[in-house]
Short mmCIF file of C-alpha atoms in Angstrom, two decimals:
data_model
loop_
_atom_site.label_atom_id
_atom_site.label_comp_id
_atom_site.label_asym_id
_atom_site.label_seq_id
_atom_site.Cartn_x
_atom_site.Cartn_y
_atom_site.Cartn_z
CA MET A 11 0.75 -20.42 -4.16
CA PHE A 12 0.08 -19.99 -7.87
CA GLU A 13 0.82 -22.87 -10.50
CA THR A 14 4.28 -23.69 -11.23
CA SER A 15 4.39 -22.02 -14.75
CA VAL A 16 3.54 -18.63 -13.07
CA TYR A 17 6.73 -18.53 -11.05
CA LYS A 18 8.85 -19.78 -13.85
CA ASN A 19 7.53 -17.35 -16.23
CA ARG A 20 8.21 -14.46 -13.79
CA ARG A 21 11.74 -15.61 -13.17
CA THR A 22 12.22 -15.96 -17.10
CA ARG A 23 11.07 -12.39 -17.68
CA LEU A 24 13.39 -11.10 -15.03
CA LYS A 25 16.28 -12.68 -16.34
CA GLU A 26 15.41 -11.29 -19.70
CA LYS A 27 15.46 -7.60 -18.33
CA MET A 28 18.93 -8.12 -16.77
CA SER A 29 22.14 -7.55 -18.44
CA GLY A 30 24.25 -10.26 -16.53
CA GLY A 31 25.67 -11.61 -13.23
CA LEU A 32 23.81 -13.11 -10.29
CA VAL A 33 20.33 -11.81 -8.82
CA LEU A 34 20.14 -12.64 -5.25
CA ILE A 35 16.60 -12.23 -3.67
CA LEU A 36 16.45 -12.85 0.12
CA GLY A 37 13.57 -14.19 1.85
CA ASN A 38 12.78 -12.98 5.41
CA GLY A 39 13.24 -14.53 8.60
CA GLU A 40 11.29 -14.84 11.92
CA ALA A 41 11.31 -11.56 14.08
CA PRO A 42 11.02 -11.98 17.85
CA ALA A 43 8.46 -9.88 19.58
CA ASN A 44 10.07 -10.00 23.16
CA TYR A 45 12.09 -13.18 23.20
CA THR A 46 13.32 -15.57 20.42
CA ASP A 47 10.69 -18.21 20.32
CA ASN A 48 7.63 -15.57 20.53
CA THR A 49 7.47 -14.06 17.21
CA TYR A 50 5.59 -11.55 15.36
CA LYS A 51 3.19 -13.19 12.65
CA PHE A 52 5.64 -14.12 9.73
CA ARG A 53 5.51 -12.07 6.75
CA GLN A 54 7.55 -13.02 3.65
CA ASP A 55 9.26 -10.64 1.46
CA SER A 56 7.24 -9.58 -1.32
CA SER A 57 9.69 -9.91 -4.12
CA PHE A 58 10.77 -13.24 -2.90
CA LEU A 59 7.01 -14.43 -2.82
CA TYR A 60 6.44 -13.14 -6.30
CA PHE A 61 9.48 -14.90 -7.98
CA PHE A 62 9.93 -17.89 -5.75
CA GLY A 63 6.39 -18.57 -4.11
CA LEU A 64 7.65 -20.05 -0.68
CA ASN A 65 5.93 -18.39 2.15
CA LEU A 66 8.28 -19.84 4.91
CA PRO A 67 11.37 -18.20 6.87
CA GLY A 68 14.70 -18.94 6.05
CA PHE A 69 15.06 -18.91 2.35
CA ALA A 70 16.99 -17.22 -0.50
CA GLY A 71 16.72 -17.32 -4.15
CA VAL A 72 19.66 -17.10 -6.67
CA LEU A 73 19.35 -16.40 -10.47
CA ASP A 74 22.33 -16.92 -12.71
CA ILE A 75 21.57 -14.45 -15.59
CA ASP A 76 24.38 -15.66 -17.76
CA SER A 77 23.83 -19.45 -17.40
CA GLY A 78 20.16 -19.37 -16.86
CA GLU A 79 20.46 -21.49 -13.79
CA GLU A 80 18.17 -20.99 -10.74
CA TYR A 81 18.77 -22.04 -6.98
CA ILE A 82 16.85 -21.87 -3.73
CA PHE A 83 18.93 -22.06 -0.45
CA GLY A 84 17.13 -23.15 2.69
CA ASP A 85 17.34 -25.72 5.37
CA ASP A 86 15.26 -28.98 5.95
CA VAL A 87 13.73 -29.35 9.43
CA ASP A 88 15.34 -31.57 12.06
CA ILE A 89 13.61 -33.85 14.53
CA ASP A 90 13.44 -31.08 17.06
CA ASP A 91 11.49 -28.91 14.54
CA ILE A 92 9.20 -32.07 13.73
CA ILE A 93 8.36 -32.50 17.60
CA TRP A 94 7.11 -28.91 17.99
CA MET A 95 5.91 -28.38 14.19
CA GLY A 96 4.93 -31.74 12.87
CA PRO A 97 6.25 -33.30 9.57
CA GLN A 98 7.47 -30.65 7.17
CA PRO A 99 8.26 -31.01 3.37
CA GLN A 100 11.78 -31.07 2.27
CA VAL A 101 13.27 -27.94 0.73
CA LYS A 102 13.58 -29.84 -2.94
CA ASP A 103 10.26 -30.71 -2.93
CA MET A 104 8.82 -27.23 -2.04
CA ALA A 105 11.27 -25.85 -4.84
CA ALA A 106 10.01 -28.23 -7.26
CA LYS A 107 6.44 -26.78 -6.91
CA VAL A 108 7.67 -23.32 -8.01
CA GLY A 109 9.95 -24.77 -10.93
CA VAL A 110 13.44 -24.54 -9.19
CA ALA A 111 15.70 -27.80 -9.67
CA ARG A 112 18.51 -26.82 -7.75
CA THR A 113 18.51 -26.56 -3.94
CA ALA A 114 21.31 -26.27 -1.19
CA PRO A 115 21.41 -25.57 2.63
CA PHE A 116 21.31 -21.89 3.37
CA ALA A 117 24.94 -21.98 4.59
CA LYS A 118 26.04 -22.81 0.99
CA LEU A 119 24.70 -19.33 -0.27
CA ALA A 120 27.77 -17.73 1.12
CA ASP A 121 29.83 -20.10 -0.95
CA CYS A 122 28.03 -19.35 -4.22
CA LEU A 123 28.24 -15.58 -3.74
CA ARG A 124 32.05 -15.83 -2.74
CA GLU A 125 32.84 -17.90 -6.21
CA ALA A 126 31.10 -15.31 -8.11
CA ILE A 127 32.80 -12.33 -6.38
CA THR A 128 36.17 -14.10 -6.97
CA ARG A 129 35.21 -14.44 -10.75
CA GLY A 130 34.40 -10.58 -10.90
CA ARG A 131 30.85 -11.11 -11.34
CA ARG A 132 28.17 -8.61 -10.38
CA ILE A 133 25.74 -9.53 -7.62
CA HIS A 134 22.40 -7.82 -7.84
CA PHE A 135 20.21 -7.15 -4.76
CA LEU A 136 17.30 -5.25 -3.79
CA PRO A 137 17.42 -2.69 -0.96
CA PRO A 138 16.77 -4.45 2.44
CA TYR A 139 14.35 -3.00 4.67
CA ARG A 140 14.86 -5.40 7.70
CA TYR A 141 18.12 -4.90 9.87
CA ARG A 142 18.52 -8.76 9.71
CA ASN A 143 18.97 -8.82 5.92
CA MET A 144 21.19 -5.67 6.07
CA LEU A 145 23.54 -7.41 8.41
CA LEU A 146 23.14 -10.75 6.06
CA ILE A 147 24.36 -8.87 3.16
CA GLU A 148 27.17 -7.64 5.01
CA ASP A 149 28.19 -10.97 5.82
CA LEU A 150 27.58 -12.28 2.41
CA LEU A 151 29.06 -9.52 0.38
CA GLY A 152 31.16 -7.54 2.61
CA ILE A 153 29.33 -4.42 2.20
CA HIS A 154 29.00 -2.36 5.50
CA HIS A 155 25.34 -2.67 6.75
CA SER A 156 25.20 1.17 6.81
CA LEU A 157 26.00 1.46 2.90
CA VAL A 158 23.91 -1.73 2.00
CA LYS A 159 21.17 0.24 0.43
CA LYS A 160 23.46 2.56 -1.36
CA TYR A 161 24.93 -0.56 -3.22
CA ALA A 162 21.32 -2.03 -4.28
CA SER A 163 21.25 -2.65 -7.79
CA LEU A 164 19.00 0.03 -9.70
CA GLU A 165 18.95 -2.25 -12.88
CA LEU A 166 17.06 -5.04 -10.57
CA ILE A 167 15.05 -2.27 -8.90
CA LYS A 168 13.72 -1.03 -12.42
CA ALA A 169 13.23 -4.69 -13.67
CA VAL A 170 11.20 -5.81 -10.50
CA VAL A 171 9.13 -2.66 -10.70
CA ALA A 172 8.40 -3.25 -14.48
CA LEU A 173 7.20 -6.64 -13.79
CA ARG A 174 5.24 -6.46 -10.65
CA SER A 175 3.28 -3.18 -11.60
CA VAL A 176 1.35 -5.02 -14.17
CA LYS A 177 -0.90 -7.52 -12.23
CA GLU A 178 -1.46 -10.91 -13.72
CA ALA A 179 -4.94 -12.63 -13.83
CA CYS A 180 -4.22 -14.75 -11.03
CA GLU A 181 -3.12 -11.64 -8.86
CA ILE A 182 -6.33 -9.91 -9.71
CA GLU A 183 -8.18 -12.78 -8.44
CA GLU A 184 -6.41 -12.67 -5.14
CA ILE A 185 -6.61 -8.98 -4.74
CA THR A 186 -10.40 -9.20 -5.35
CA GLY A 187 -10.67 -11.82 -2.57
CA ALA A 188 -8.86 -9.38 -0.20
CA CYS A 189 -11.21 -6.71 -1.40
CA ASN A 190 -14.31 -8.93 -0.42
CA ILE A 191 -12.95 -9.18 2.92
CA GLY A 192 -12.52 -5.66 3.13
CA TYR A 193 -16.17 -5.12 2.31
CA GLU A 194 -17.13 -7.09 5.33
CA MET A 195 -14.48 -5.40 7.48
CA HIS A 196 -16.01 -1.97 6.50
CA THR A 197 -19.69 -2.83 6.74
CA ALA A 198 -19.08 -4.17 10.10
CA ALA A 199 -17.47 -1.04 11.22
CA MET A 200 -20.71 0.77 9.93
CA ARG A 201 -23.08 -1.30 11.89
CA ASN A 202 -21.12 -0.89 15.30
CA CYS A 203 -20.51 2.77 14.96
CA LYS A 204 -22.79 3.99 17.70
CA PRO A 205 -22.62 6.67 20.26
CA GLY A 206 -21.12 5.32 23.41
CA VAL A 207 -18.85 2.67 21.80
CA LYS A 208 -15.16 2.66 22.06
CA GLU A 209 -13.13 3.04 18.78
CA GLN A 210 -11.06 0.23 20.00
CA TYR A 211 -13.90 -2.00 20.15
CA ILE A 212 -14.92 -1.64 16.48
CA ALA A 213 -11.04 -1.62 15.40
CA GLY A 214 -10.87 -4.99 16.99
CA ILE A 215 -13.98 -6.10 15.14
CA VAL A 216 -12.34 -5.13 11.93
CA GLU A 217 -9.09 -6.93 12.54
CA GLY A 218 -10.99 -10.04 13.69
CA ILE A 219 -12.86 -10.28 10.31
CA ALA A 220 -9.55 -10.29 8.67
CA ALA A 221 -8.20 -12.93 10.95
CA SER A 222 -11.08 -14.98 10.69
CA TYR A 223 -10.18 -15.77 6.88
CA GLY A 224 -6.86 -17.01 8.02
CA SER A 225 -5.72 -13.46 6.81
CA MET A 226 -4.52 -10.45 8.49
CA VAL A 227 -4.86 -6.63 8.16
CA SER A 228 -2.80 -5.30 5.39
CA PHE A 229 -1.67 -2.49 7.65
CA PRO A 230 -2.67 -1.26 11.40
CA VAL A 231 -6.09 -0.14 11.30
CA ILE A 232 -6.67 3.58 11.15
CA LEU A 233 -9.94 4.18 12.86
CA SER A 234 -10.89 7.59 14.70
CA GLN A 235 -13.72 10.25 14.92
CA ASN A 236 -10.60 12.58 14.80
CA GLY A 237 -10.26 11.99 10.98
CA GLU A 238 -8.38 15.23 10.57
CA THR A 239 -5.42 13.32 11.71
CA LEU A 240 -4.60 11.43 8.45
CA HIS A 241 -3.05 8.22 9.95
CA ASN A 242 -4.82 8.03 13.36
CA HIS A 243 -3.88 4.78 14.89
CA ASP A 244 -5.13 5.71 18.41
CA HIS A 245 -8.23 4.10 19.26
CA SER A 246 -9.01 5.28 22.79
CA GLN A 247 -12.16 7.55 22.39
CA ILE A 248 -15.58 6.68 22.99
CA LEU A 249 -17.77 7.49 19.95
CA GLN A 250 -19.90 10.63 20.29
CA LYS A 251 -23.16 11.27 18.32
CA GLY A 252 -22.78 14.04 15.69
CA ARG A 253 -19.15 13.17 14.99
CA LEU A 254 -17.77 11.40 11.86
CA MET A 255 -15.89 7.93 12.14
CA LEU A 256 -13.02 7.52 9.50
CA THR A 257 -11.97 3.99 9.10
CA ASP A 258 -9.14 3.26 6.92
CA ALA A 259 -8.40 -0.62 6.77
CA GLY A 260 -7.73 -3.43 4.47
CA ALA A 261 -7.25 -7.08 4.46
CA GLU A 262 -4.10 -9.15 3.34
CA ALA A 263 -5.13 -12.52 2.06
CA VAL A 264 -3.30 -15.57 2.85
CA SER A 265 -1.57 -15.27 -0.43
CA SER A 266 -0.37 -11.71 0.89
CA TYR A 267 -2.44 -9.75 -1.67
CA CYS A 268 -3.93 -6.74 -0.09
CA SER A 269 -6.80 -4.37 -0.11
CA ASP A 270 -7.24 -0.92 1.09
CA PHE A 271 -10.53 0.79 1.66
CA THR A 272 -11.59 4.16 3.57
CA ARG A 273 -14.96 5.03 4.39
CA THR A 274 -16.27 7.86 6.82
CA VAL A 275 -19.42 7.50 8.54
CA PRO A 276 -21.65 9.63 10.94
CA VAL A 277 -21.79 8.40 14.57
CA GLY A 278 -25.35 7.50 15.31
CA GLY A 279 -26.28 6.73 11.64
CA LYS A 280 -27.36 9.87 9.99
CA PHE A 281 -25.26 12.63 8.39
CA THR A 282 -25.82 16.24 9.27
CA ASP A 283 -26.58 18.71 6.41
CA ARG A 284 -23.04 20.17 6.76
CA GLN A 285 -21.44 16.75 6.88
CA LYS A 286 -23.33 15.80 3.70
CA ASP A 287 -22.28 18.71 1.75
CA VAL A 288 -18.53 17.97 2.40
CA TYR A 289 -19.08 14.26 2.18
CA ASN A 290 -20.68 14.35 -1.29
CA ILE A 291 -17.67 16.73 -2.38
CA VAL A 292 -15.22 14.04 -1.47
CA LEU A 293 -17.55 11.29 -3.17
CA ALA A 294 -17.59 13.49 -6.36
CA ALA A 295 -13.88 13.71 -6.36
CA ASN A 296 -13.40 9.99 -5.80
CA ASN A 297 -15.71 9.22 -8.65
CA LYS A 298 -13.95 11.88 -10.90
CA ALA A 299 -10.96 9.63 -10.53
CA ILE A 300 -12.80 6.42 -11.61
CA GLU A 301 -13.89 8.41 -14.55
CA ILE A 302 -10.80 9.66 -16.12
CA ALA A 303 -8.24 7.20 -14.90
CA LYS A 304 -7.35 4.96 -17.96
CA PRO A 305 -4.17 3.66 -19.77
CA GLY A 306 -2.08 6.56 -21.29
CA VAL A 307 -2.95 9.14 -18.73
CA THR A 308 -0.78 10.04 -15.98
CA TYR A 309 -2.03 9.52 -12.35
CA GLN A 310 -0.49 13.00 -11.50
CA TYR A 311 -3.00 14.54 -13.97
CA VAL A 312 -5.93 12.53 -12.30
CA HIS A 313 -4.64 13.82 -9.10
CA LEU A 314 -4.71 17.50 -10.26
CA GLU A 315 -8.11 17.11 -11.80
CA VAL A 316 -9.61 15.49 -8.63
CA CYS A 317 -8.09 18.18 -6.55
CA LYS A 318 -10.22 20.88 -8.89
CA VAL A 319 -13.32 18.81 -7.85
CA LEU A 320 -12.57 19.41 -4.33
CA ALA A 321 -11.73 23.01 -4.68
CA GLN A 322 -14.93 23.76 -6.76
CA GLY A 323 -17.09 22.12 -4.27
CA LEU A 324 -15.46 23.89 -1.55
CA LYS A 325 -15.86 27.25 -3.43
CA GLU A 326 -19.51 26.58 -3.62
CA LEU A 327 -19.82 25.98 0.31
CA GLY A 328 -17.75 29.41 0.65
CA LEU A 329 -14.80 28.01 2.03
CA MET A 330 -12.49 28.85 -1.12
CA LYS A 331 -12.86 31.65 -3.53
CA GLY A 332 -11.32 33.03 -6.76
CA ASN A 333 -10.44 30.83 -9.81
CA VAL A 334 -10.32 27.15 -9.20
CA GLU A 335 -7.57 26.64 -11.81
CA ASP A 336 -5.36 28.92 -10.30
CA ALA A 337 -6.08 27.83 -6.65
CA VAL A 338 -5.12 24.38 -7.65
CA LYS A 339 -1.95 25.52 -9.43
CA ALA A 340 -1.13 27.38 -6.31
CA GLY A 341 -1.69 24.58 -3.97
CA ALA A 342 -4.33 26.32 -2.06
CA HIS A 343 -6.43 23.24 -1.98
CA ALA A 344 -3.84 21.45 0.04
CA LEU A 345 -5.17 22.95 3.14
CA PHE A 346 -7.98 20.70 2.85
CA MET A 347 -6.23 17.53 1.19
CA PRO A 348 -2.44 17.56 2.13
CA HIS A 349 -1.81 14.26 0.59
CA GLY A 350 -1.83 12.50 -2.87
CA LEU A 351 -4.67 10.85 -4.55
CA GLY A 352 -3.21 7.34 -4.07
CA HIS A 353 -0.74 4.70 -4.50
CA MET A 354 0.22 1.28 -6.13
CA MET A 355 -1.38 -1.74 -4.33
CA GLY A 356 -0.65 -5.50 -4.76
CA LEU A 357 1.65 -7.95 -2.60
CA ASP A 358 2.19 -4.71 -0.51
CA VAL A 359 -0.51 -2.41 0.22
CA HIS A 360 1.90 0.31 -0.71
CA ASP A 361 3.09 -1.74 -3.46
CA MET A 362 6.97 -2.15 -3.68
CA GLU A 363 7.41 0.90 -1.68
CA ASP A 364 10.65 -0.74 -0.13
CA LEU A 365 12.29 -0.35 -3.70
CA GLY A 366 11.92 3.20 -3.62
CA GLN A 367 8.90 5.38 -4.27
CA ILE A 368 10.34 7.58 -6.82
CA TYR A 369 10.92 4.25 -8.96
CA VAL A 370 7.52 2.93 -8.31
CA GLY A 371 5.41 5.85 -8.55
CA TYR A 372 7.47 7.97 -11.06
CA ASP A 373 9.78 7.36 -14.01
CA ASP A 374 12.05 9.77 -16.43
CA GLU A 375 8.87 11.31 -18.06
CA THR A 376 6.86 12.18 -14.96
CA ARG A 377 8.63 13.56 -11.88
CA PRO A 378 7.04 14.53 -8.60
CA ILE A 379 5.80 17.92 -8.03
CA ASN A 380 7.71 19.93 -5.29
CA GLN A 381 4.50 21.68 -3.66
CA PHE A 382 3.04 21.08 -0.33
CA GLY A 383 0.34 18.28 -0.67
CA THR A 384 1.03 17.37 -4.28
CA SER A 385 4.55 16.31 -3.29
CA SER A 386 2.93 13.57 -1.27
CA LEU A 387 1.59 11.96 -4.35
CA ARG A 388 2.93 8.48 -4.41
CA MET A 389 1.83 7.32 -7.86
CA GLY A 390 2.11 9.84 -10.65
CA ARG A 391 3.14 8.18 -13.51
CA ARG A 392 1.48 7.09 -16.94
CA LEU A 393 -1.11 4.39 -16.09
CA GLN A 394 -0.93 1.06 -17.71
CA GLU A 395 -3.54 -1.79 -18.24
CA GLY A 396 -3.22 -3.96 -15.22
CA PHE A 397 -2.13 -1.46 -12.67
CA VAL A 398 -3.99 -1.73 -9.26
CA ILE A 399 -3.99 1.70 -7.64
CA THR A 400 -6.09 3.41 -4.61
CA ASP A 401 -8.40 6.32 -5.34
CA GLU A 402 -8.69 7.94 -1.95
CA PRO A 403 -9.36 11.83 -2.09
CA GLY A 404 -10.17 13.58 1.21
CA CYS A 405 -11.00 16.69 2.87
CA TYR A 406 -9.76 17.54 6.46
CA PHE A 407 -10.01 20.56 8.68
CA ILE A 408 -6.87 20.47 10.52
CA PRO A 409 -6.97 23.35 13.32
CA ALA A 410 -2.97 23.69 13.65
CA LEU A 411 -2.76 23.79 9.93
CA ILE A 412 -5.53 26.24 9.48
CA ASP A 413 -3.94 28.28 12.27
CA GLN A 414 -0.53 28.12 10.69
CA TRP A 415 -1.66 29.16 7.08
CA LYS A 416 -3.85 31.97 8.48
CA GLU A 417 -1.31 33.52 10.60
CA GLN A 418 1.28 33.33 7.57
CA GLY A 419 -1.49 34.66 5.25
CA MET A 420 -1.24 31.57 2.93
CA HIS A 421 -3.27 31.70 -0.10
CA LYS A 422 -5.58 34.42 1.25
CA ASP A 423 -6.79 35.01 -2.22
CA PHE A 424 -8.26 31.62 -2.42
CA LEU A 425 -9.10 30.77 1.21
CA ASN A 426 -11.96 32.42 3.09
CA TYR A 427 -10.36 31.92 6.61
CA ASP A 428 -13.42 33.36 8.44
CA LYS A 429 -15.75 30.63 7.10
CA ILE A 430 -13.21 27.92 7.57
CA GLU A 431 -12.67 29.11 11.31
CA THR A 432 -16.42 27.64 11.70
CA TYR A 433 -15.45 24.14 10.46
CA LYS A 434 -12.44 23.57 12.89
CA ASP A 435 -14.63 21.13 14.80
CA PHE A 436 -15.59 19.12 11.89
CA GLY A 437 -12.92 16.54 11.48
CA GLY A 438 -12.13 14.78 8.44
CA ILE A 439 -13.45 12.80 5.46
CA ARG A 440 -11.65 10.27 3.21
CA ILE A 441 -13.29 7.75 0.65
CA GLU A 442 -10.99 5.24 -0.62
CA ASP A 443 -11.36 2.53 -3.27
CA ASP A 444 -9.20 0.08 -5.13
CA ILE A 445 -9.31 0.34 -8.91
CA LEU A 446 -8.06 -1.76 -11.66
CA ILE A 447 -6.93 -0.13 -14.77
CA ILE A 448 -8.38 -1.77 -17.81
CA PRO A 449 -8.51 -1.00 -21.55
CA GLY A 450 -10.23 2.26 -22.05
CA GLY A 451 -10.73 3.16 -18.23
CA SER A 452 -10.71 1.48 -14.85
CA ARG A 453 -13.12 -0.38 -12.54
CA PHE A 454 -13.62 -1.12 -8.91
CA LEU A 455 -12.12 -4.41 -7.35
CA GLY A 456 -14.33 -6.56 -5.30
CA ASP A 457 -17.36 -8.19 -6.16
CA ARG A 458 -19.31 -5.29 -4.62
CA ARG A 459 -18.36 -1.76 -4.02
CA THR A 460 -18.37 -0.87 -0.28
CA PRO A 461 -21.28 1.08 0.40
CA VAL A 462 -20.56 4.86 -0.36
CA THR A 463 -23.37 7.04 -0.99
CA VAL A 464 -25.15 9.23 1.80
CA GLU A 465 -27.92 6.76 1.44
CA GLU A 466 -26.35 3.44 1.21
CA ILE A 467 -24.20 4.11 4.12
CA GLU A 468 -27.23 5.45 6.40
CA ALA A 469 -29.23 2.10 5.14
CA VAL A 470 -26.36 -0.01 6.43
CA MET A 471 -26.34 1.82 9.57
CA GLY A 472 -29.86 1.53 10.31
CA GLU A 473 -29.82 -2.29 9.86
#
């Protein structure tokens, strides 16, 4: 939890952006895993956490834009709770720590909203992503749960995105801490990447390091020697010498701020010449993004420039041909990189994606490009100082996609299919860093950059 003034200032700025009415921000409740008392690890709603700071289930916050009044609705524990959980602070005391003076039992939330509706006042709410909250909004506002997302407030969505996009100094500190945990996770994965080791064993080590800090992973660990599958959560294989192991993993700090890194390393500790050639192309693409990302530049532009670096490198290897600019404009490079360069990151690993990616990553000026690969770019809009984004180019040899494009004659003026055929056993490489947009440029987040060059990775793996 941050200083009281942080939450008060955030709510004040939100009220200044709204035209009137009430803002309802629901927290999350417990989610049963297989029966009521055996729950998944609790995760608070990020927008509730951002504005109200209470990392416990069963709360809701209301802002009256017209009067300026602020409320937290939640229930004090009873003796049964105390027996199992020990003494707990009262709601009014917790609310005071985030600068909210008015509190009431959760059941009173319905009365508050009913009075506003009777008076014809607008109720603004964010699109819910948990079914419990969809049903709760149906009960509170009378909107059928199947229509709840449709009636979410676009005005509130845009106001929240504007505020949460630019990270405060206290947020950068928390993200940096999560990145430092990520450093330990990835270097441990490197040291344990040996022939005969099961992928699940290393995935468990990675998750355990996050947990050891009282944290958790920011998303399910992606770890596989079949890195050509972009989000490969299967960890059932035994590592084989000569293969590449791709690990995409991050930590979510106790404060809920996230990190997200990817490294690809050779099983056995040494890259082959062929692996080294492709790896250095992806590394050059990653470094190009760091070089040109700065305030005032769109991340869509950065993405396309990175794709040109990838295409030029593959052309030099004989996998692509023709004019590089034309190849990228046509989308031929997407055979090797069928995803976008990166996404926003903060309280969510894909920050604010629950609010609608079109509002988070794009705006009226910058719109998505409807082209395979580039259409998957989550973050395209103009960069501002204080944005935290991921930089994650990759190069993948996906046999099914290669076969499909070859059969259809896709981009044959730019793709050397005979040479590409010889790489169908290669796998995939992705290199991902978390970067902060600063005046005039960008910088890595974390006290140390996770080992990334061929030499650095081989040195760590040889320890």
